[in-house]
Short mmCIF file of C-alpha atoms in Angstrom, two decimals:
data_model
loop_
_atom_site.label_atom_id
_atom_site.label_comp_id
_atom_site.label_asym_id
_atom_site.label_seq_id
_atom_site.Cartn_x
_atom_site.Cartn_y
_atom_site.Cartn_z
CA UNK A 1 205.06 -208.36 143.79
CA UNK A 2 208.25 -210.16 142.94
CA UNK A 3 211.60 -208.51 142.50
CA UNK A 4 211.41 -208.32 138.67
CA UNK A 5 208.02 -206.67 138.67
CA UNK A 6 209.35 -203.68 140.52
CA UNK A 7 211.87 -202.74 137.73
CA UNK A 8 209.66 -200.74 135.31
CA UNK A 9 208.33 -198.47 138.05
CA UNK A 10 211.76 -198.06 139.57
CA UNK A 11 213.30 -197.29 136.19
CA UNK A 12 210.63 -194.70 135.46
CA UNK A 13 211.23 -193.05 138.80
CA UNK A 14 214.96 -193.12 138.07
CA UNK A 15 214.54 -191.39 134.68
CA UNK A 16 212.11 -188.79 135.91
CA UNK A 17 214.21 -188.00 138.93
CA UNK A 18 217.22 -187.37 136.76
CA UNK A 19 215.34 -184.98 134.55
CA UNK A 20 213.70 -183.14 137.40
CA UNK A 21 216.82 -182.58 139.43
CA UNK A 22 220.44 -183.52 138.98
CA UNK A 23 220.82 -183.58 142.77
CA UNK A 24 218.14 -186.21 143.29
CA UNK A 25 219.77 -189.51 144.24
CA UNK A 26 217.73 -191.35 141.57
CA UNK A 27 219.28 -190.59 138.17
CA UNK A 28 217.95 -192.03 134.92
CA UNK A 29 218.86 -195.58 134.01
CA UNK A 30 220.76 -194.77 130.87
CA UNK A 31 224.33 -195.37 129.89
CA UNK A 32 225.99 -194.30 126.67
CA UNK A 33 229.02 -196.26 125.60
CA UNK A 34 231.38 -194.64 123.08
CA UNK A 35 232.94 -197.00 120.53
CA UNK A 36 236.22 -195.85 118.98
CA UNK A 37 236.49 -196.27 115.22
CA UNK A 38 238.56 -194.85 112.36
CA UNK A 39 235.82 -192.38 111.50
CA UNK A 40 235.38 -190.95 114.98
CA UNK A 41 233.36 -191.57 118.09
CA UNK A 42 230.19 -193.59 117.61
CA UNK A 43 227.94 -193.51 120.67
CA UNK A 44 225.91 -196.65 121.35
CA UNK A 45 223.06 -196.44 123.89
CA UNK A 46 222.80 -199.16 126.51
CA UNK A 47 219.74 -199.30 128.79
CA UNK A 48 220.57 -200.66 132.19
CA UNK A 49 218.20 -203.28 133.61
CA UNK A 50 217.64 -204.28 137.20
CA UNK A 51 220.11 -207.09 136.68
CA UNK A 52 222.91 -204.67 135.91
CA UNK A 53 225.51 -204.75 138.59
CA UNK A 54 225.09 -201.92 141.05
CA UNK A 55 221.80 -200.63 139.60
CA UNK A 56 218.52 -202.12 140.89
CA UNK A 57 215.35 -201.09 142.67
CA UNK A 58 217.17 -201.14 145.94
CA UNK A 59 220.28 -199.22 144.78
CA UNK A 60 219.09 -196.58 142.30
CA UNK A 61 221.84 -194.13 143.30
CA UNK A 62 224.28 -195.98 141.01
CA UNK A 63 222.18 -195.40 137.88
CA UNK A 64 223.83 -193.20 135.29
CA UNK A 65 222.46 -190.04 133.70
CA UNK A 66 221.83 -189.36 130.02
CA UNK A 67 224.90 -188.63 127.96
CA UNK A 68 225.87 -185.01 127.32
CA UNK A 69 223.82 -183.60 124.47
CA UNK A 70 220.82 -185.85 125.12
CA UNK A 71 217.78 -185.56 127.34
CA UNK A 72 215.14 -187.83 128.86
CA UNK A 73 211.94 -188.49 126.88
CA UNK A 74 208.88 -189.24 129.03
CA UNK A 75 207.17 -191.05 126.19
CA UNK A 76 209.92 -193.48 125.25
CA UNK A 77 211.64 -193.59 128.63
CA UNK A 78 214.88 -193.12 126.67
CA UNK A 79 217.48 -190.40 126.15
CA UNK A 80 216.78 -188.50 122.91
CA UNK A 81 218.51 -185.83 120.84
CA UNK A 82 218.82 -182.45 122.46
CA UNK A 83 216.93 -179.62 120.81
CA UNK A 84 219.98 -177.38 120.99
CA UNK A 85 222.49 -177.33 118.13
CA UNK A 86 224.94 -180.18 118.16
CA UNK A 87 225.74 -183.56 116.73
CA UNK A 88 223.05 -186.23 116.79
CA UNK A 89 224.07 -189.54 115.28
CA UNK A 90 220.77 -191.25 116.07
CA UNK A 91 217.97 -190.85 118.61
CA UNK A 92 219.07 -191.62 122.09
CA UNK A 93 222.70 -190.69 121.46
CA UNK A 94 223.30 -186.92 121.00
CA UNK A 95 226.81 -185.55 121.20
CA UNK A 96 227.91 -181.91 121.22
CA UNK A 97 230.26 -180.77 118.48
CA UNK A 98 233.85 -180.95 119.61
CA UNK A 99 236.17 -177.96 119.72
CA UNK A 100 236.93 -176.52 116.32
CA UNK A 101 233.62 -177.76 114.89
CA UNK A 102 230.13 -176.28 114.91
CA UNK A 103 226.55 -177.02 113.89
CA UNK A 104 223.93 -174.30 113.78
CA UNK A 105 221.02 -176.73 113.25
CA UNK A 106 219.68 -179.45 115.53
CA UNK A 107 219.33 -183.10 114.61
CA UNK A 108 222.20 -183.07 112.05
CA UNK A 109 224.35 -186.04 111.15
CA UNK A 110 227.69 -184.22 111.33
CA UNK A 111 229.44 -181.15 112.62
CA UNK A 112 231.18 -178.70 110.33
CA UNK A 113 234.78 -177.58 110.81
CA UNK A 114 235.50 -173.93 111.38
CA UNK A 115 236.90 -172.17 108.33
CA UNK A 116 240.38 -170.68 108.19
CA UNK A 117 240.49 -167.49 110.20
CA UNK A 118 237.76 -168.75 112.56
CA UNK A 119 237.75 -170.89 115.69
CA UNK A 120 235.67 -172.24 118.53
CA UNK A 121 237.20 -173.30 121.83
CA UNK A 122 234.25 -175.09 123.46
CA UNK A 123 232.07 -178.08 122.64
CA UNK A 124 228.55 -177.82 121.29
CA UNK A 125 229.20 -174.53 119.53
CA UNK A 126 226.46 -173.34 117.14
CA UNK A 127 228.95 -171.10 115.29
CA UNK A 128 232.62 -170.21 114.92
CA UNK A 129 234.17 -166.97 116.02
CA UNK A 130 236.54 -164.87 113.87
CA UNK A 131 240.10 -164.60 115.04
CA UNK A 132 240.54 -161.18 116.62
CA UNK A 133 242.85 -158.60 115.08
CA UNK A 134 246.46 -159.37 115.95
CA UNK A 135 245.98 -163.14 115.59
CA UNK A 136 245.43 -165.68 112.82
CA UNK A 137 244.41 -169.25 112.08
CA UNK A 138 245.54 -170.92 108.89
CA UNK A 139 243.83 -174.29 109.44
CA UNK A 140 240.26 -175.51 109.30
CA UNK A 141 238.73 -176.84 112.49
CA UNK A 142 240.74 -174.48 114.63
CA UNK A 143 240.25 -174.56 118.38
CA UNK A 144 242.13 -171.29 118.90
CA UNK A 145 243.95 -168.50 117.10
CA UNK A 146 247.67 -167.85 117.15
CA UNK A 147 248.95 -164.41 118.12
CA UNK A 148 251.12 -162.57 115.61
CA UNK A 149 254.79 -162.70 116.52
CA UNK A 150 256.77 -159.51 117.19
CA UNK A 151 257.55 -157.84 113.88
CA UNK A 152 254.26 -159.03 112.34
CA UNK A 153 250.72 -157.71 112.49
CA UNK A 154 247.13 -158.49 111.50
CA UNK A 155 244.91 -155.43 111.26
CA UNK A 156 241.65 -157.25 110.49
CA UNK A 157 239.61 -160.01 112.05
CA UNK A 158 239.50 -163.56 110.66
CA UNK A 159 243.06 -163.30 109.33
CA UNK A 160 244.71 -166.42 107.98
CA UNK A 161 248.24 -165.03 108.32
CA UNK A 162 250.18 -162.11 109.77
CA UNK A 163 251.99 -159.57 107.64
CA UNK A 164 255.55 -158.35 108.28
CA UNK A 165 256.13 -154.75 109.28
CA UNK A 166 257.36 -152.60 106.39
CA UNK A 167 260.70 -150.80 106.26
CA UNK A 168 260.89 -148.04 108.81
CA UNK A 169 258.19 -149.65 110.98
CA UNK A 170 258.38 -152.03 113.93
CA UNK A 171 256.33 -154.08 116.40
CA UNK A 172 258.03 -155.09 119.64
CA UNK A 173 255.26 -157.27 121.08
CA UNK A 174 252.93 -160.07 120.03
CA UNK A 175 249.34 -159.62 118.84
CA UNK A 176 250.09 -156.37 117.02
CA UNK A 177 247.18 -154.96 115.05
CA UNK A 178 249.46 -152.49 113.26
CA UNK A 179 253.12 -151.54 113.11
CA UNK A 180 254.46 -148.25 114.38
CA UNK A 181 256.75 -145.84 112.54
CA UNK A 182 260.15 -145.61 114.13
CA UNK A 183 260.54 -142.45 116.21
CA UNK A 184 262.70 -139.49 115.24
CA UNK A 185 266.39 -140.38 115.04
CA UNK A 186 265.77 -144.12 114.56
CA UNK A 187 265.03 -146.44 111.66
CA UNK A 188 264.25 -150.06 110.73
CA UNK A 189 266.34 -151.21 107.78
CA UNK A 190 264.62 -154.60 107.44
CA UNK A 191 261.05 -155.81 107.23
CA UNK A 192 259.46 -157.53 110.23
CA UNK A 193 261.54 -155.41 112.58
CA UNK A 194 261.06 -155.94 116.29
CA UNK A 195 262.90 -152.74 117.24
CA UNK A 196 264.42 -149.62 115.69
CA UNK A 197 268.10 -148.75 115.49
CA UNK A 198 269.37 -145.17 115.99
CA UNK A 199 270.60 -143.16 113.04
CA UNK A 200 274.37 -143.28 112.58
CA UNK A 201 276.61 -140.18 112.83
CA UNK A 202 276.32 -138.09 109.71
CA UNK A 203 272.63 -138.97 109.36
CA UNK A 204 269.32 -137.81 110.79
CA UNK A 205 265.57 -138.58 110.63
CA UNK A 206 262.51 -136.50 111.40
CA UNK A 207 259.40 -138.09 112.98
CA UNK A 208 257.63 -138.35 109.61
CA UNK A 209 260.50 -139.82 107.62
CA UNK A 210 260.80 -143.57 107.11
CA UNK A 211 264.58 -143.99 106.98
CA UNK A 212 267.58 -141.96 108.13
CA UNK A 213 268.92 -139.38 105.68
CA UNK A 214 272.50 -138.20 105.11
CA UNK A 215 273.15 -134.63 106.27
CA UNK A 216 273.07 -132.04 103.51
CA UNK A 217 276.29 -130.52 102.19
CA UNK A 218 277.75 -128.07 104.69
CA UNK A 219 276.03 -129.78 107.66
CA UNK A 220 277.35 -132.32 110.12
CA UNK A 221 276.23 -134.61 112.97
CA UNK A 222 278.63 -136.61 115.15
CA UNK A 223 276.06 -138.15 117.51
CA UNK A 224 273.86 -141.26 117.16
CA UNK A 225 270.07 -141.10 116.86
CA UNK A 226 269.62 -137.44 116.02
CA UNK A 227 266.60 -135.75 114.50
CA UNK A 228 268.52 -133.03 112.61
CA UNK A 229 272.00 -131.97 111.48
CA UNK A 230 273.95 -128.85 112.46
CA UNK A 231 275.32 -126.34 109.96
CA UNK A 232 279.08 -126.07 109.80
CA UNK A 233 280.03 -122.92 111.76
CA UNK A 234 281.84 -119.91 110.36
CA UNK A 235 285.64 -120.07 110.12
CA UNK A 236 285.34 -123.87 109.94
CA UNK A 237 284.77 -126.35 107.17
CA UNK A 238 283.14 -129.80 107.20
CA UNK A 239 284.49 -132.15 104.53
CA UNK A 240 282.36 -135.05 105.84
CA UNK A 241 278.99 -135.01 107.64
CA UNK A 242 280.15 -137.40 110.36
CA UNK A 243 283.24 -135.51 111.60
CA UNK A 244 283.75 -132.46 113.76
CA UNK A 245 284.20 -129.12 111.98
CA UNK A 246 287.83 -128.34 111.08
CA UNK A 247 289.35 -124.93 111.77
CA UNK A 248 289.90 -122.88 108.66
CA UNK A 249 293.56 -122.08 107.68
CA UNK A 250 294.77 -118.53 108.16
CA UNK A 251 295.16 -117.84 104.46
CA UNK A 252 291.73 -119.25 103.49
CA UNK A 253 288.08 -118.29 103.71
CA UNK A 254 285.48 -120.51 105.46
CA UNK A 255 282.01 -118.96 105.61
CA UNK A 256 279.19 -120.76 107.41
CA UNK A 257 278.29 -124.08 105.75
CA UNK A 258 281.68 -124.57 104.07
CA UNK A 259 282.73 -128.03 102.96
CA UNK A 260 286.31 -126.95 102.05
CA UNK A 261 288.48 -123.87 102.66
CA UNK A 262 288.46 -121.25 99.93
CA UNK A 263 291.80 -119.72 98.90
CA UNK A 264 292.65 -116.58 96.94
CA UNK A 265 294.24 -117.27 93.54
CA UNK A 266 297.91 -117.78 94.20
CA UNK A 267 300.41 -115.24 92.81
CA UNK A 268 297.72 -112.87 91.58
CA UNK A 269 295.64 -112.40 94.77
CA UNK A 270 296.21 -112.37 98.48
CA UNK A 271 293.89 -112.52 101.49
CA UNK A 272 293.06 -109.17 103.07
CA UNK A 273 290.71 -109.54 105.99
CA UNK A 274 287.52 -111.16 104.73
CA UNK A 275 288.25 -110.70 101.06
CA UNK A 276 290.94 -111.13 98.43
CA UNK A 277 292.97 -108.26 96.92
CA UNK A 278 295.38 -107.95 94.02
CA UNK A 279 298.95 -108.90 94.72
CA UNK A 280 301.77 -106.39 93.80
CA UNK A 281 302.95 -108.68 91.05
CA UNK A 282 299.46 -108.70 89.60
CA UNK A 283 299.31 -104.90 89.65
CA UNK A 284 302.68 -104.63 87.85
CA UNK A 285 301.62 -107.11 85.23
CA UNK A 286 298.41 -105.23 84.66
CA UNK A 287 300.29 -101.94 84.23
CA UNK A 288 302.76 -103.46 81.80
CA UNK A 289 300.06 -105.22 79.91
CA UNK A 290 298.03 -102.02 79.68
CA UNK A 291 301.02 -100.10 78.37
CA UNK A 292 301.77 -102.70 75.72
CA UNK A 293 298.16 -102.72 74.63
CA UNK A 294 298.12 -98.92 74.38
CA UNK A 295 301.32 -98.88 72.30
CA UNK A 296 299.92 -101.49 69.98
CA UNK A 297 296.79 -99.44 69.47
CA UNK A 298 298.82 -96.30 68.69
CA UNK A 299 300.96 -98.13 66.15
CA UNK A 300 297.90 -99.56 64.52
CA UNK A 301 296.35 -96.13 64.19
CA UNK A 302 299.55 -94.65 62.67
CA UNK A 303 299.76 -97.46 60.16
CA UNK A 304 296.19 -96.97 59.04
CA UNK A 305 296.79 -93.26 58.66
CA UNK A 306 299.94 -93.82 56.59
CA UNK A 307 298.12 -96.20 54.28
CA UNK A 308 295.36 -93.65 53.80
CA UNK A 309 297.90 -90.89 52.92
CA UNK A 310 299.59 -93.13 50.34
CA UNK A 311 296.34 -93.77 48.54
CA UNK A 312 295.61 -90.04 48.37
CA UNK A 313 299.09 -89.28 46.86
CA UNK A 314 298.59 -91.75 44.05
CA UNK A 315 295.22 -90.24 43.19
CA UNK A 316 296.74 -86.72 42.84
CA UNK A 317 299.79 -87.70 40.66
CA UNK A 318 299.95 -86.82 36.74
CA UNK A 319 298.86 -89.40 34.23
CA UNK A 320 301.48 -92.02 33.60
CA UNK A 321 303.37 -92.44 30.27
CA UNK A 322 301.73 -94.89 27.91
CA UNK A 323 303.64 -96.47 25.02
CA UNK A 324 302.12 -96.51 21.54
CA UNK A 325 303.41 -97.97 18.30
CA UNK A 326 305.63 -95.73 16.13
CA UNK A 327 303.96 -93.84 13.31
CA UNK A 328 303.15 -90.48 11.93
CA UNK A 329 300.01 -88.60 12.31
CA UNK A 330 299.32 -85.80 9.97
CA UNK A 331 302.92 -85.77 8.79
CA UNK A 332 304.35 -85.37 12.23
CA UNK A 333 306.29 -88.00 14.12
CA UNK A 334 304.41 -89.07 17.12
CA UNK A 335 306.19 -91.51 19.33
CA UNK A 336 304.39 -90.66 22.47
CA UNK A 337 301.10 -89.35 23.49
CA UNK A 338 301.01 -85.96 25.09
CA UNK A 339 300.96 -85.85 28.83
CA UNK A 340 298.25 -83.87 30.50
CA UNK A 341 298.41 -82.51 33.95
CA UNK A 342 295.42 -81.96 36.09
CA UNK A 343 292.52 -83.97 37.45
#
């Protein structure tokens, strides 16, 4: 048998050996050449003959295996499409889907890009995976997901973006699935906060509050990052919540929680222990005023009584003279009417 007649049998042995075991030194005589084009990679199968350099019946160890995604067919002695999902442009040239693309069916003409919020980071993927919580992907055909930056979070899978932390909340690491409320005595005054800042003097914040609050009237706090305020002590007053209590003056009152000293009314009152009492001048004025008021009342009563007596005198007096025209009545001159006494 001449040299050329040995090729078919040798080639068959080469193919079968490749399929049976990858460690057998007789791989299949199949080479897939990839041609670069503007539309992508187009695989073109090339079957090596015995005349190919380095591959003949005496040197079968240099024969190449089927391309990834293809397998040997005993009937055609060629590499054919793999039965697993992937890209198959035409029989004899199967290619797995590249990263970021998938194909759930076999023998398809194209691979599909992963949707936004999904990714696949290996070739030949039958499906895309959702981005885990704390990450996002805003592009199609994603090979991976991007972790949320500090100050941002993504609480759900397959997110296309990360959301900023709200006021009073923070996230100090990447891949946050949720933001945390600032602890007691601290706050976050801006969105997307990476850390909390302590409450300023004169302010406080409980664990459940979002932002720091100003101390109530009569309370104070001179330290940073406090959970509560202190009431202004007795005999002191606190005009501002961020200053130390001020000692009360000697002539003033400062009960607990005072914002300003309380004084007795000048001239009329004076401080006596823990209360105010009437000043001597005030007592004298009250006495004089009371006397004047009493005298006025007495005079008023006397005047009313005098007016009442005058009215009674007029009622008891004789009838007054009444003029009449001159004339005679019954032959007698009668210039005046007779005056009658009595009631």
